[in-house]
Coordinates of C-alpha atoms in Angstrom, one line a residue:
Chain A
X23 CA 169.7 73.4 70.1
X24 CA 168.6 70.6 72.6
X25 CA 165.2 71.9 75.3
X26 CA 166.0 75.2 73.3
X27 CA 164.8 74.4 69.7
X28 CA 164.8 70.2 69.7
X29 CA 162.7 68.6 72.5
X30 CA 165.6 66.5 74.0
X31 CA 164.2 66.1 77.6
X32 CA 160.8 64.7 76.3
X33 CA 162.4 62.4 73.8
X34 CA 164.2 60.7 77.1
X35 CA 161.5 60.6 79.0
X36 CA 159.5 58.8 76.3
X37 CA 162.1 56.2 75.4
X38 CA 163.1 55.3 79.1
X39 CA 159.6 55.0 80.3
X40 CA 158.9 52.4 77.4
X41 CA 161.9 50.7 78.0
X42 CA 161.5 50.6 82.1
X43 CA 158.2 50.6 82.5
X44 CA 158.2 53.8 84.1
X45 CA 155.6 56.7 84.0
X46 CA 157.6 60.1 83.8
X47 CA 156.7 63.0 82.7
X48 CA 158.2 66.2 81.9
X49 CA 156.4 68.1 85.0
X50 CA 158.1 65.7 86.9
X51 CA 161.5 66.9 86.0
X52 CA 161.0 70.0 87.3
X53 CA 164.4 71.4 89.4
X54 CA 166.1 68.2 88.0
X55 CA 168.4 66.9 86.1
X56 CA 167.0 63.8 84.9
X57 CA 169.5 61.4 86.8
X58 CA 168.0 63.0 89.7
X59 CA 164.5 61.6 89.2
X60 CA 165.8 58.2 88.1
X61 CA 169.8 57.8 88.1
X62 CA 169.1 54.9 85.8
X63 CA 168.9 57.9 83.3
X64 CA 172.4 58.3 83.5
X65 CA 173.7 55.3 81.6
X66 CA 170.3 54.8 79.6
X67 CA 170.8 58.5 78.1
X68 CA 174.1 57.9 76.7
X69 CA 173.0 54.6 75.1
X70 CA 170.2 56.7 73.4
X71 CA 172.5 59.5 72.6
X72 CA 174.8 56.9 70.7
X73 CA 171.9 55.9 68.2
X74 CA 171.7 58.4 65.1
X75 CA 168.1 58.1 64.7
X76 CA 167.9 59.7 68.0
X77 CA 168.9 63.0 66.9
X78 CA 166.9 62.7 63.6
X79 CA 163.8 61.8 65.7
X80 CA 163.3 64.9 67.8
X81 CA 160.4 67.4 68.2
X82 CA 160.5 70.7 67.7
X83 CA 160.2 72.9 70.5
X84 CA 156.7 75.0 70.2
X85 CA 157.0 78.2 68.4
X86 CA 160.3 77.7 67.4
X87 CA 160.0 77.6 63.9
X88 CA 158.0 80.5 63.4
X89 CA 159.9 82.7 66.1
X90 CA 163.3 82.1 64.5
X91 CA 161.9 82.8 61.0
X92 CA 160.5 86.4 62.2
X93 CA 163.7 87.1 63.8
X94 CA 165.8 85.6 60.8
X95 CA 164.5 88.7 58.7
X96 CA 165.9 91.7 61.4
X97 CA 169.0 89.4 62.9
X98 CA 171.7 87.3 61.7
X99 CA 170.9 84.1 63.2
X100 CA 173.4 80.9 64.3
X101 CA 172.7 78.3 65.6
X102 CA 175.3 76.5 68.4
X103 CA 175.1 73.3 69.3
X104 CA 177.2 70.8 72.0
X105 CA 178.4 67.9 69.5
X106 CA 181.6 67.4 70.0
X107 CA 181.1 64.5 73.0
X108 CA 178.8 62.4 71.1
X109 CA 180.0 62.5 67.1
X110 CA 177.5 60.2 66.0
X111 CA 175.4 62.8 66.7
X112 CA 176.9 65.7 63.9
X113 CA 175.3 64.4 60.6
X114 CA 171.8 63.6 62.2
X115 CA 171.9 67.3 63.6
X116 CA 172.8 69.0 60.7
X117 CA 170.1 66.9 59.2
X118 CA 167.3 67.6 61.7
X119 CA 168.3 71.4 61.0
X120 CA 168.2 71.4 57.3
X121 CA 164.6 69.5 57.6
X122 CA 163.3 71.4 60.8
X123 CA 164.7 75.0 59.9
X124 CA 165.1 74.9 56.1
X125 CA 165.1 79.1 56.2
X126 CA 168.1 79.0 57.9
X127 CA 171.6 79.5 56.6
X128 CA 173.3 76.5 57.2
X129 CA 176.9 78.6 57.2
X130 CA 175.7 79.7 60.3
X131 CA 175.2 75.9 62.0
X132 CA 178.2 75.6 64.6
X133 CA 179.0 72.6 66.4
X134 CA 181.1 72.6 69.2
X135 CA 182.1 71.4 72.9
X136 CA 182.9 74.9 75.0
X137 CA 180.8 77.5 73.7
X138 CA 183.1 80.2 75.4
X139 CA 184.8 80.2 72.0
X140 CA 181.3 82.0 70.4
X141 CA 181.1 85.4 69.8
X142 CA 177.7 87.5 69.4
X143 CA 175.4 90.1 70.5
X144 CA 173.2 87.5 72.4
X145 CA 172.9 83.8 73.6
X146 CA 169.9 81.7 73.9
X147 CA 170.6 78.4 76.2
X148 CA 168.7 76.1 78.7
X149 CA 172.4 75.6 80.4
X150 CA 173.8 78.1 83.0
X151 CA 177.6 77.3 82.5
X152 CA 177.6 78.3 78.9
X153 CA 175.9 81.7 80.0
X154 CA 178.7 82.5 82.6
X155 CA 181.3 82.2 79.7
X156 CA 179.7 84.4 77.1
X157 CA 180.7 87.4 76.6
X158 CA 177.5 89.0 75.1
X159 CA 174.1 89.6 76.5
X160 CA 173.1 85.5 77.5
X161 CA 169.5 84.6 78.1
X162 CA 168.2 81.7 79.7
X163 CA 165.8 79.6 77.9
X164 CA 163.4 77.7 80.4
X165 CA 164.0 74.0 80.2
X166 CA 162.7 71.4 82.7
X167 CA 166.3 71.3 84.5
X168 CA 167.0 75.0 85.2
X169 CA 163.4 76.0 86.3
X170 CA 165.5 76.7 89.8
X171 CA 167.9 79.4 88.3
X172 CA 167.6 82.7 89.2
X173 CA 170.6 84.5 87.8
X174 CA 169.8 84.9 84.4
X175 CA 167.1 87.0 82.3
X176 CA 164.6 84.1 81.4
X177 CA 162.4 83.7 78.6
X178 CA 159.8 81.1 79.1
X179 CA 158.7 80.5 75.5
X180 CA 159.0 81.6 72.0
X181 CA 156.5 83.9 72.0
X182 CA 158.5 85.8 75.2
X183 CA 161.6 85.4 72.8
X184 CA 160.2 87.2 69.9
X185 CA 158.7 90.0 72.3
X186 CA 161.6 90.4 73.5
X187 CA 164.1 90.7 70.7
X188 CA 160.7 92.7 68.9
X189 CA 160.3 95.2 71.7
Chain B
X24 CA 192.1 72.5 59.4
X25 CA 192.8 72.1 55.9
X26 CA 196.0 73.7 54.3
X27 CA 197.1 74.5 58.0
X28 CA 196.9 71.1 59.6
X29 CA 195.6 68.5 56.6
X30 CA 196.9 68.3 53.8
X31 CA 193.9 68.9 51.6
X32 CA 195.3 70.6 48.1
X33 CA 198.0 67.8 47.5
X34 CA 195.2 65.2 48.3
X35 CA 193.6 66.5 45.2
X36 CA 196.3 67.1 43.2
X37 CA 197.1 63.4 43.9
X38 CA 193.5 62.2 43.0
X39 CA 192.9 64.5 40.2
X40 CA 196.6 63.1 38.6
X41 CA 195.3 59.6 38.7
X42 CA 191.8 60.4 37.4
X43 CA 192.8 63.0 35.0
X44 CA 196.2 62.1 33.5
X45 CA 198.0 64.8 34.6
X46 CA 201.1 65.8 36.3
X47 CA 200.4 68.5 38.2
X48 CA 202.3 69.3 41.3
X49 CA 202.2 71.8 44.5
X50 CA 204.3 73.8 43.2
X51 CA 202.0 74.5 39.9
X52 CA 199.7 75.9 42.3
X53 CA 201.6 79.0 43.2
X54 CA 199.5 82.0 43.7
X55 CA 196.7 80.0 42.7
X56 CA 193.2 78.1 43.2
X57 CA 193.4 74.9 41.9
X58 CA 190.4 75.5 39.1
X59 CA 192.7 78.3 37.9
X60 CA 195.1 75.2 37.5
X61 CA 192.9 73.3 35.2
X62 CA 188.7 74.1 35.6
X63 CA 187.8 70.7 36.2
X64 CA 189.1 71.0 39.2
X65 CA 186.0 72.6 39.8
X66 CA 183.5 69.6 39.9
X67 CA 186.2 67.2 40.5
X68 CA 186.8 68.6 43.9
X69 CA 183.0 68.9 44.8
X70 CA 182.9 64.8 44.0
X71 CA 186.3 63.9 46.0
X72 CA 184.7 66.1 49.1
X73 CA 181.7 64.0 48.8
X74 CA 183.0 61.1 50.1
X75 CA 183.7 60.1 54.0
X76 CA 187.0 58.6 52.7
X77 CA 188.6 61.5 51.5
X78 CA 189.2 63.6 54.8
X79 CA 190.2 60.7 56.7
X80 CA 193.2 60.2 54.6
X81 CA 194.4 63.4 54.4
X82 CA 198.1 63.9 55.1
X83 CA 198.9 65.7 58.2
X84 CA 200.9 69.5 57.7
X85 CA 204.6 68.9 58.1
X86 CA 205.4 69.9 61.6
X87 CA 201.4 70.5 62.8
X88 CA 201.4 67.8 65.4
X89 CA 205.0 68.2 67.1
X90 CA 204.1 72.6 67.4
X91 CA 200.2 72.0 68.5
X92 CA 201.8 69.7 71.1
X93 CA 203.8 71.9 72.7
X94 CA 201.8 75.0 71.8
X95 CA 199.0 73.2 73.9
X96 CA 201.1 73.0 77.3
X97 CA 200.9 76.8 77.3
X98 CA 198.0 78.1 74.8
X99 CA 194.4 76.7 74.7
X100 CA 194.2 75.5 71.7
X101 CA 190.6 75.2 69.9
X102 CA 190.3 73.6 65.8
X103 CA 187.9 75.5 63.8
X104 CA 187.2 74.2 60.5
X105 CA 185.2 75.5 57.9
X106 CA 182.6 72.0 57.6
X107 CA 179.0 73.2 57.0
X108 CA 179.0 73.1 53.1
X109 CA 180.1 69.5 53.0
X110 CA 177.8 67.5 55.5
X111 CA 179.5 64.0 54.7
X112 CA 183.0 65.4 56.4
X113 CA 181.4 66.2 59.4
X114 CA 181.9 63.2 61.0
X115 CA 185.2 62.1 59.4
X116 CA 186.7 65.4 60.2
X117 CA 186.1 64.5 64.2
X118 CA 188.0 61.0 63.3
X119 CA 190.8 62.5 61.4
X120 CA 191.4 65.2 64.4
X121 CA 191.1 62.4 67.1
X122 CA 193.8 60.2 64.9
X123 CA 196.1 62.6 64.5
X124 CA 195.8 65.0 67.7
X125 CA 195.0 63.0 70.5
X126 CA 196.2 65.5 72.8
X127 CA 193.8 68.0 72.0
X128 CA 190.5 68.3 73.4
X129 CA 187.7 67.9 71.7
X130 CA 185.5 69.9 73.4
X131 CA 187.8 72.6 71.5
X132 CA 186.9 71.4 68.0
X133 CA 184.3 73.7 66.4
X134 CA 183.0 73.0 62.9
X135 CA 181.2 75.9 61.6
X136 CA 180.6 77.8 58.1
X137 CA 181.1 81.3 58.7
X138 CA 184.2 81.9 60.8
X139 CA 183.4 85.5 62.2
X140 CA 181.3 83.8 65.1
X141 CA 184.3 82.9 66.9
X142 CA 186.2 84.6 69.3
X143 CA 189.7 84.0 70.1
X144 CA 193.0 85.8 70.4
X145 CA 194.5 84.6 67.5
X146 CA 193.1 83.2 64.2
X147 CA 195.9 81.0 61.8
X148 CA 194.4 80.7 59.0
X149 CA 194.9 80.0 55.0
X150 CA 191.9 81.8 53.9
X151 CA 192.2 85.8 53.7
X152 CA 188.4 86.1 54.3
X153 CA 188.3 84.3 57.4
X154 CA 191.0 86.6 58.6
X155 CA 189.4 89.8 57.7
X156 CA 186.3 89.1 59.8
X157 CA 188.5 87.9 63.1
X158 CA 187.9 90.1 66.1
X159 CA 191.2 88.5 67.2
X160 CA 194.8 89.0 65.7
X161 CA 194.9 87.0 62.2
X162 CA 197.8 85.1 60.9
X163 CA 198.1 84.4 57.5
X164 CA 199.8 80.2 57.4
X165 CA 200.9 80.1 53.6
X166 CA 199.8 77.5 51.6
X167 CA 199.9 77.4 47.6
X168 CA 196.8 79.5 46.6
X169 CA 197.4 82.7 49.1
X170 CA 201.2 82.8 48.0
X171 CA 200.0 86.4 46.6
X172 CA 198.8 88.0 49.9
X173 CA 200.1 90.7 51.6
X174 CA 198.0 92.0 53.9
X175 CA 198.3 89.8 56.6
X176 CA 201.4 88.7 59.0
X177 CA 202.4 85.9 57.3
X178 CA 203.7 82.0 58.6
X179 CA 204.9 79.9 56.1
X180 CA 205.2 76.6 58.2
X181 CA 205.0 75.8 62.0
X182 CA 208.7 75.7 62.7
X183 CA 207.5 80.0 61.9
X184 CA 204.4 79.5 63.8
X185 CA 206.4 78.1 67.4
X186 CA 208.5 81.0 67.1
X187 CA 205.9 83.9 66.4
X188 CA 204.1 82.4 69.6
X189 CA 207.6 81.3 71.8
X190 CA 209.1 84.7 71.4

């Protein structure tokens, strides 16, 4: 869900640079976590995470919409999502789904911690570690923070998604 | 979760006796949904489910938290519960779970809709459907509506459970 279909990086960015006064932006994080470009990310992120309008307030990631309602007529589509360290976060996400992705069957929403436990054809993610688990075909959606990773088949974009699951 | 871990039929037996004026017990249930009981169980249940109350005061299944306890020193144990069609319990499912098994992690709680996403060895479930679309080895854990069921290797409580998995 998060750098994958919900702009979570950018949303960061945005609120810590009004907050600090900083001027970061997402070419910056290029490579990096974003406690690498400024560790006072660390604590400032959780203290976002904690707010449920946070969740509710993301963008979409480009293409997204349109991509996953092409593929949603030739594949049976769910949608995974990391919840389970920050609870506050479960409502707003179903929430932002329903609103964002209304097409989708919301049966198929799971929220979890260890994504090992997920069993499918394919996996689209922006993090490594839940690639190495799977046991299906994993694909690695670009996202600021893993622009360095070379192991995985990488698709940059929607549009390199689509082509892909459309070739 | 629910018939396996909480106690979520006698919860609305209890609520739907006070509302209603009846006396029904567990034991009516036998065999059977509870809107085969009486059909206003139907909408009744729909309006208990709706609020965040009524999953966090579900009673815990007799013998759950003592067996998941030790079960968890040698098995890694993950809660999947069946939470997509009622939003509200999203987050007071994560509460309930975090009162009641504190030991668990809860990076291994998954809330999903459709069950046949996850991948596991085993599956204990109450709900025949849920079993049929396991990859893994399904157990049937009995509670009053799947009293009928044969199909499935059946455990009626979790002194049954401990041993199945002890042996």
């Amino acid at each position: 869900m998060d750098e994958v279909i919900s702009a979570f990086s950018s949303k960061c960015i945005q609120l810590f640079n009004a907050e600090c006064q900083t001027n970061f932006t997402i070419a910056d994080q290029q490579g990096k976590l974003l406690a690498e470009l400024d560790e006072r990310f660390h604590t400032k992120v959780n203290d976002y995470l904690a707010q449920e309008s946070f969740f509710l307030e993301l963008d979409v990631i480009e293409g997204s919409q349109d991509a996953l309602r092409r593929l949603s007529e030739q594949y049976e589509i769910f949608i995974v999502t990391a919840a389970m360290e920050f609870p506050s976060s479960l409502t707003p996400k179903y929430q932002w789904l329903t609103k964002n992705f209304p097409f989708l069957n919301e049966k198929h929403f799971v929220f979890c911690g260890d994504k090992s436990i997920i069993c499918a054809d394919y996996l689209i993610d922006d993090t490594p570690k839940n690639l190495d688990t799977f046991s299906g075909k994993g694909l690695l959606f670009s996202a600021p923070h893993n622009m360095n990773e070379t192991s995985y088949v990488r698709l940059n974009n929607w549009v390199e998604v689509e082509r892909y699951f459309f070739r």
